[in-house]
XYZ file of C-alpha atoms in Angstrom:
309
model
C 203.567 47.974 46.664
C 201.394 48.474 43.933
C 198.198 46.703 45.601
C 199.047 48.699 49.001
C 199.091 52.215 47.718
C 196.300 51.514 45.871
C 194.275 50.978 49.192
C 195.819 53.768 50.572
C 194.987 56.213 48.276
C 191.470 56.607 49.411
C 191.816 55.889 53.019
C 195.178 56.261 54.622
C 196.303 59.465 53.159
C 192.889 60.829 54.023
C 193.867 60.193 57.861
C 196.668 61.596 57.101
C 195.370 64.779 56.042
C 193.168 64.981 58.521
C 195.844 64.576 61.187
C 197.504 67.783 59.680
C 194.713 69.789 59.540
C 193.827 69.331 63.453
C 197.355 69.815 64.101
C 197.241 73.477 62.136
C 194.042 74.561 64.062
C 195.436 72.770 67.747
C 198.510 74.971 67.126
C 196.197 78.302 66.136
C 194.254 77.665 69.647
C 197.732 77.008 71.505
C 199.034 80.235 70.297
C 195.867 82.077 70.899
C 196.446 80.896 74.598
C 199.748 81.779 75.120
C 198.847 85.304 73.539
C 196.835 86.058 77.064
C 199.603 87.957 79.241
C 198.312 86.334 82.362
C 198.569 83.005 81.381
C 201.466 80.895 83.051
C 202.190 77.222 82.008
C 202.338 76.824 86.092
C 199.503 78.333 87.309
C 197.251 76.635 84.539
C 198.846 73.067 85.459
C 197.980 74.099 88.998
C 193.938 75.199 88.189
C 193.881 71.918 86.929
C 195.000 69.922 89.510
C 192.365 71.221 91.794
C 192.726 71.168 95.528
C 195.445 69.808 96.946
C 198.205 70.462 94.532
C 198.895 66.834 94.122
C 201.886 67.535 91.316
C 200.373 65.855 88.187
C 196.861 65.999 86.964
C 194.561 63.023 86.285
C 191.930 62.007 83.460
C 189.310 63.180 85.896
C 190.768 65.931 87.206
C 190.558 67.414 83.967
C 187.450 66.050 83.511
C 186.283 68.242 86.714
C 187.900 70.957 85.835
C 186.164 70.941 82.214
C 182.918 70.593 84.186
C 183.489 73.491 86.308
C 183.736 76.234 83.265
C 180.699 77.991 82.147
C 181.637 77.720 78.554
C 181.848 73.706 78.656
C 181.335 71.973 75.838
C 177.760 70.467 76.047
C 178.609 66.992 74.709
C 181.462 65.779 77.613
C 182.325 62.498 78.362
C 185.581 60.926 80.424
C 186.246 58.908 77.401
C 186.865 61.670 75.304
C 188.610 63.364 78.065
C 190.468 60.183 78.539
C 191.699 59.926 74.649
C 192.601 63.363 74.864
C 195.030 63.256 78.066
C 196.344 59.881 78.195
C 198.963 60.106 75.164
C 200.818 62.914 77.304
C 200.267 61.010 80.562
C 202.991 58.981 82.551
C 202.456 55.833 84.380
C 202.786 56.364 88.437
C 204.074 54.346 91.135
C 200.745 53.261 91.627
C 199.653 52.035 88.458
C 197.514 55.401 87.598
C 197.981 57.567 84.230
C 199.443 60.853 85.868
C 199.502 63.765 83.673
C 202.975 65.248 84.209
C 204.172 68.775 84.320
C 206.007 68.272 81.087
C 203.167 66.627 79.280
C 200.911 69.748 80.230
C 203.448 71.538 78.464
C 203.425 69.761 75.420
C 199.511 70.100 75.743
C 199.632 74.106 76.215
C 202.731 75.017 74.443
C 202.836 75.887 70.688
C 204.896 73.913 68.996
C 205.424 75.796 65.549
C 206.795 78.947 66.715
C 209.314 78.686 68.953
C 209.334 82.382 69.581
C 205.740 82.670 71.353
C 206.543 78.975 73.197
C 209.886 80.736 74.545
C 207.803 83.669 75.811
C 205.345 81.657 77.446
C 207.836 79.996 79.366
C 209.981 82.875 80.235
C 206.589 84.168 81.786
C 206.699 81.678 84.258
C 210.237 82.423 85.285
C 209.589 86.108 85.169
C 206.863 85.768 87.990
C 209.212 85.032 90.604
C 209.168 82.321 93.631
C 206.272 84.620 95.423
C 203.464 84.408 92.787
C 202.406 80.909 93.723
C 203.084 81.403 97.471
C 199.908 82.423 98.556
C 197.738 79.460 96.711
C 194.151 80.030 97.517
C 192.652 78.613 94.485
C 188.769 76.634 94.747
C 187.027 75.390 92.479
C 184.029 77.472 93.285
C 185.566 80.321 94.336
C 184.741 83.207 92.178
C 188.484 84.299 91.199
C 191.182 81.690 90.768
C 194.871 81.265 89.251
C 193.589 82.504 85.420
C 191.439 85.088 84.173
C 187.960 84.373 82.404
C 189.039 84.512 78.842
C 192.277 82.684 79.704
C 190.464 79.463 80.937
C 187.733 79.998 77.852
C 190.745 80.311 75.993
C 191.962 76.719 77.463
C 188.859 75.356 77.701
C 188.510 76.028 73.720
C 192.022 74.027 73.009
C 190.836 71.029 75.329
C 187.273 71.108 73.451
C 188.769 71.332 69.964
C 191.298 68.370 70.838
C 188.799 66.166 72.173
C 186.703 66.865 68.876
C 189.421 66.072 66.341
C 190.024 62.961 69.072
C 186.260 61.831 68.041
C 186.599 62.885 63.976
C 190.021 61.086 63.813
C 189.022 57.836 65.532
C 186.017 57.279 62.811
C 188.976 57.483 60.404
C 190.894 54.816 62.487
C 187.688 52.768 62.476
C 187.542 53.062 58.452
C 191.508 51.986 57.948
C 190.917 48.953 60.696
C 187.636 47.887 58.292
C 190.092 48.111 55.552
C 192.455 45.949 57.077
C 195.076 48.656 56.856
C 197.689 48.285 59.910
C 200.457 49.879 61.195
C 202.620 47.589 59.109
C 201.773 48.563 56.164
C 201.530 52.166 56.883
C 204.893 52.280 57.750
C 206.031 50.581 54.625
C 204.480 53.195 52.431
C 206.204 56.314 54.071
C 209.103 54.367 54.085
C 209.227 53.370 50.487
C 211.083 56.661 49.617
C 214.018 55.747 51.500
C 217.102 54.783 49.871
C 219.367 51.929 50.909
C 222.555 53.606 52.693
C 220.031 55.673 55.400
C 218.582 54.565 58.351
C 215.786 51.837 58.270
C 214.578 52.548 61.739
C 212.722 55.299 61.180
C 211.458 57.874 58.081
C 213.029 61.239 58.291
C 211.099 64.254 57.956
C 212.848 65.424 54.711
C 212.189 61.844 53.471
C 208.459 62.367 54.308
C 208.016 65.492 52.681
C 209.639 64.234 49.552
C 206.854 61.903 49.520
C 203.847 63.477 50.660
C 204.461 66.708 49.338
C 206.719 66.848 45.732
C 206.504 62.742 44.870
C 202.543 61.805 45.462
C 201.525 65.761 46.534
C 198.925 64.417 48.864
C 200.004 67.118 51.572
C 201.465 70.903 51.164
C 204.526 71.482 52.989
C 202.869 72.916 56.036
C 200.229 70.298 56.095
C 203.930 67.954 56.227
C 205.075 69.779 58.777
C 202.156 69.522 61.056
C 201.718 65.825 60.351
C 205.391 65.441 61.781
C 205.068 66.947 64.854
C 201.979 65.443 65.460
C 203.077 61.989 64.731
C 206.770 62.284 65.695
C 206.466 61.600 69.594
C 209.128 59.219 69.888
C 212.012 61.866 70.165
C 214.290 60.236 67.451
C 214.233 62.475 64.913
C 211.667 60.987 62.755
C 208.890 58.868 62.311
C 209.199 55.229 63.715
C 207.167 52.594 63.960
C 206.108 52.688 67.284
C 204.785 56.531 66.494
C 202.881 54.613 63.881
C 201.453 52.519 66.149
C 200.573 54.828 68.565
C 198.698 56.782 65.620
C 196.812 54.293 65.113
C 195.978 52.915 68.300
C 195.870 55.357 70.805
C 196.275 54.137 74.130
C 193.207 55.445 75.177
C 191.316 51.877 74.340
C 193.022 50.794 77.453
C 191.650 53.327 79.918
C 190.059 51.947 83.277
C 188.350 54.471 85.513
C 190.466 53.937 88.862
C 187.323 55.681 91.280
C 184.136 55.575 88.987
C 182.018 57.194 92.429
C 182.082 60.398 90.807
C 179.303 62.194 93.011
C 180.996 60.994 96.252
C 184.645 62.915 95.122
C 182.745 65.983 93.288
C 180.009 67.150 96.036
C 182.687 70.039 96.654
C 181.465 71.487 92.996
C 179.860 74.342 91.896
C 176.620 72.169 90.784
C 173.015 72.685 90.763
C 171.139 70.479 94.029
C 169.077 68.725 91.163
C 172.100 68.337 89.796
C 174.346 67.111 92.370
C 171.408 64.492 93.634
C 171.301 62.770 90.293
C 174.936 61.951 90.580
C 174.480 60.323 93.550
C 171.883 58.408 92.173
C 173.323 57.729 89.076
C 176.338 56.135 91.269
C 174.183 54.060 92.882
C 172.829 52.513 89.678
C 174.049 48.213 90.014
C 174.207 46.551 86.010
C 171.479 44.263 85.771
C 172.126 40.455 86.399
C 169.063 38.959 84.177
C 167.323 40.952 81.220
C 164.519 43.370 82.137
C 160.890 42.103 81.736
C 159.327 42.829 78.911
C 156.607 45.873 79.351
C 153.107 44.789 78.524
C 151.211 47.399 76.771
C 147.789 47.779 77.208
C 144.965 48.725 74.217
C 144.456 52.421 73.653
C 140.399 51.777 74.538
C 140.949 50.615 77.986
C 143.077 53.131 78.616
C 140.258 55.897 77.980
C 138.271 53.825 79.749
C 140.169 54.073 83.242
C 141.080 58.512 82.358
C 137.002 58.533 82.049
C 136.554 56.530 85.142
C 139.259 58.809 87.121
């Protein structure tokens, strides 16, 4: 145990730390969304849908709807978007990731204070059956289900998820180089446990007996964070699996069902130059022998044939 801590110290614990501290800012932005009076847990799940209201979102239908704000972040890909959505997402009947109503919640909600979640969600029942009759909503249309700040707002929380997706996955890359699994992980936040409790999985007292008061690696609020980031499971505590799904997010397995992107998203507010380089770019076939290599010529004959022109 000795041996493993030791290689922990430096590495592990460091992930761990940094999982708390994107949890603590992820919950700032969620509560700084649900502060906005006119934003609805239902009518944001419906903006990002798109047209038609389908019932569940995919990884490129948030991808689009990323695209279509004016506050976007400038460095988007659908494999960050992908990382990002996929742990809330439910398989469908047809073999696609569908991001449920419920996993948009857990997304949007704030997960700290159960106060501001509650009000949030009475919101949506306050509105009545009559606010979403008349759904209208484009993309390009010039006023949709939110208000400006709200989707900035939103579009801030996605953005800032995706980003501690990219930060967190170079720590996943260090532990891996380590040779630091799951396994092992597990056996060092459950080596507080005593032997009458439950084996299965690592309780949050347990863990903040640990972390906090026996190796004081984490403050109890960084603890607390860490929990409800890694506790997904819905036993009560941290189990293996959650480990493993810490650790290897399931985005590695992400295959873009309908990769013709510029055929599907013509309908968007995009530039002509724009739109036409989509289309292009979709055309693009992979290469079935290595390019030829690119003779250069000398520098003199070169001059030689700008003097001659």
């Amino acid at each position: 145990m000795d041996n493993i801590l030791s290689r922990l110290e430096q590495n592990f614990f460091h992930f761990v730390r940094e999982v708390a501290d994107c949890e603590l800012l992820c919950e700032r932005l969620r509560r700084s969304l649900c502060e906005m009076s006119d934003f609805t847990p239902h009518k944001a799940f419906l903006a990002v849908q798109g047209t038609p209201p389908k019932g569940y979102a995919t990884v490129r239908d948030v991808y689009r709807w990323l695209l279509d704000q004016p506050h976007q972040s400038p460095r988007l890909f659908l494999e960050d978007v992908a990382a990002f959505v996929l742990p809330f997402c439910a398989r469908g009947d047809d073999g696609r990731e569908e991001l449920r109503y419920e996993g948009f919640m857990r997304i949007v909600n704030p997960r700290e204070n159960a106060a501001v979640k509650s009000v949030a969600i009475c919101r949506s029942g306050l509105a009545g059956p009559h606010s979403f009759a008349s759904y209208t909503y484009r993309r390009d249309a010039p006023k949709g289900l939110l208000s400006q700040e709200t989707n900035y707002r939103m579009c801030r929380l996605f953005s800032f998820e995706m980003e501690s997706g990219r930060q967190l996955q170079i720590h996943r890359r260090l532990l891996e180089e380590h040779g630091i699994t799951a396994v092992e992980a597990f056996r060092v936040l459950s080596s507080v446990k005593v032997a009458p409790s439950n084996v299965a999985y690592v309780a949050k007292s347990e863990l903040r007996v640990l972390l906090v008061h026996r190796l004081r690696e984490l403050t109890a609020k960084q603890c607390d964070a860490f929990c409800r980031r890694a506790m997904v499971s819905g036993t009560g505590g941290l189990t293996f699996q959650d480990m493993e799904k810490l650790l290897h997010p399931p985005c590695e397995s992400y295959i873009d069902m309908d990769p013709e992107v510029a055929r599907q998203e013509s309908g968007r507010n995009l530039p002509p130059h724009l739109v036409s380089f989509l289309e292009q770019e979709a055309l693009i076939k992979p290469l079935k022998k290595p390019p030829p290599t690119l003779r250069l010529l000398p520098l003199t004959s070169q001059v030689q044939k700008a003097q001659l022109c």
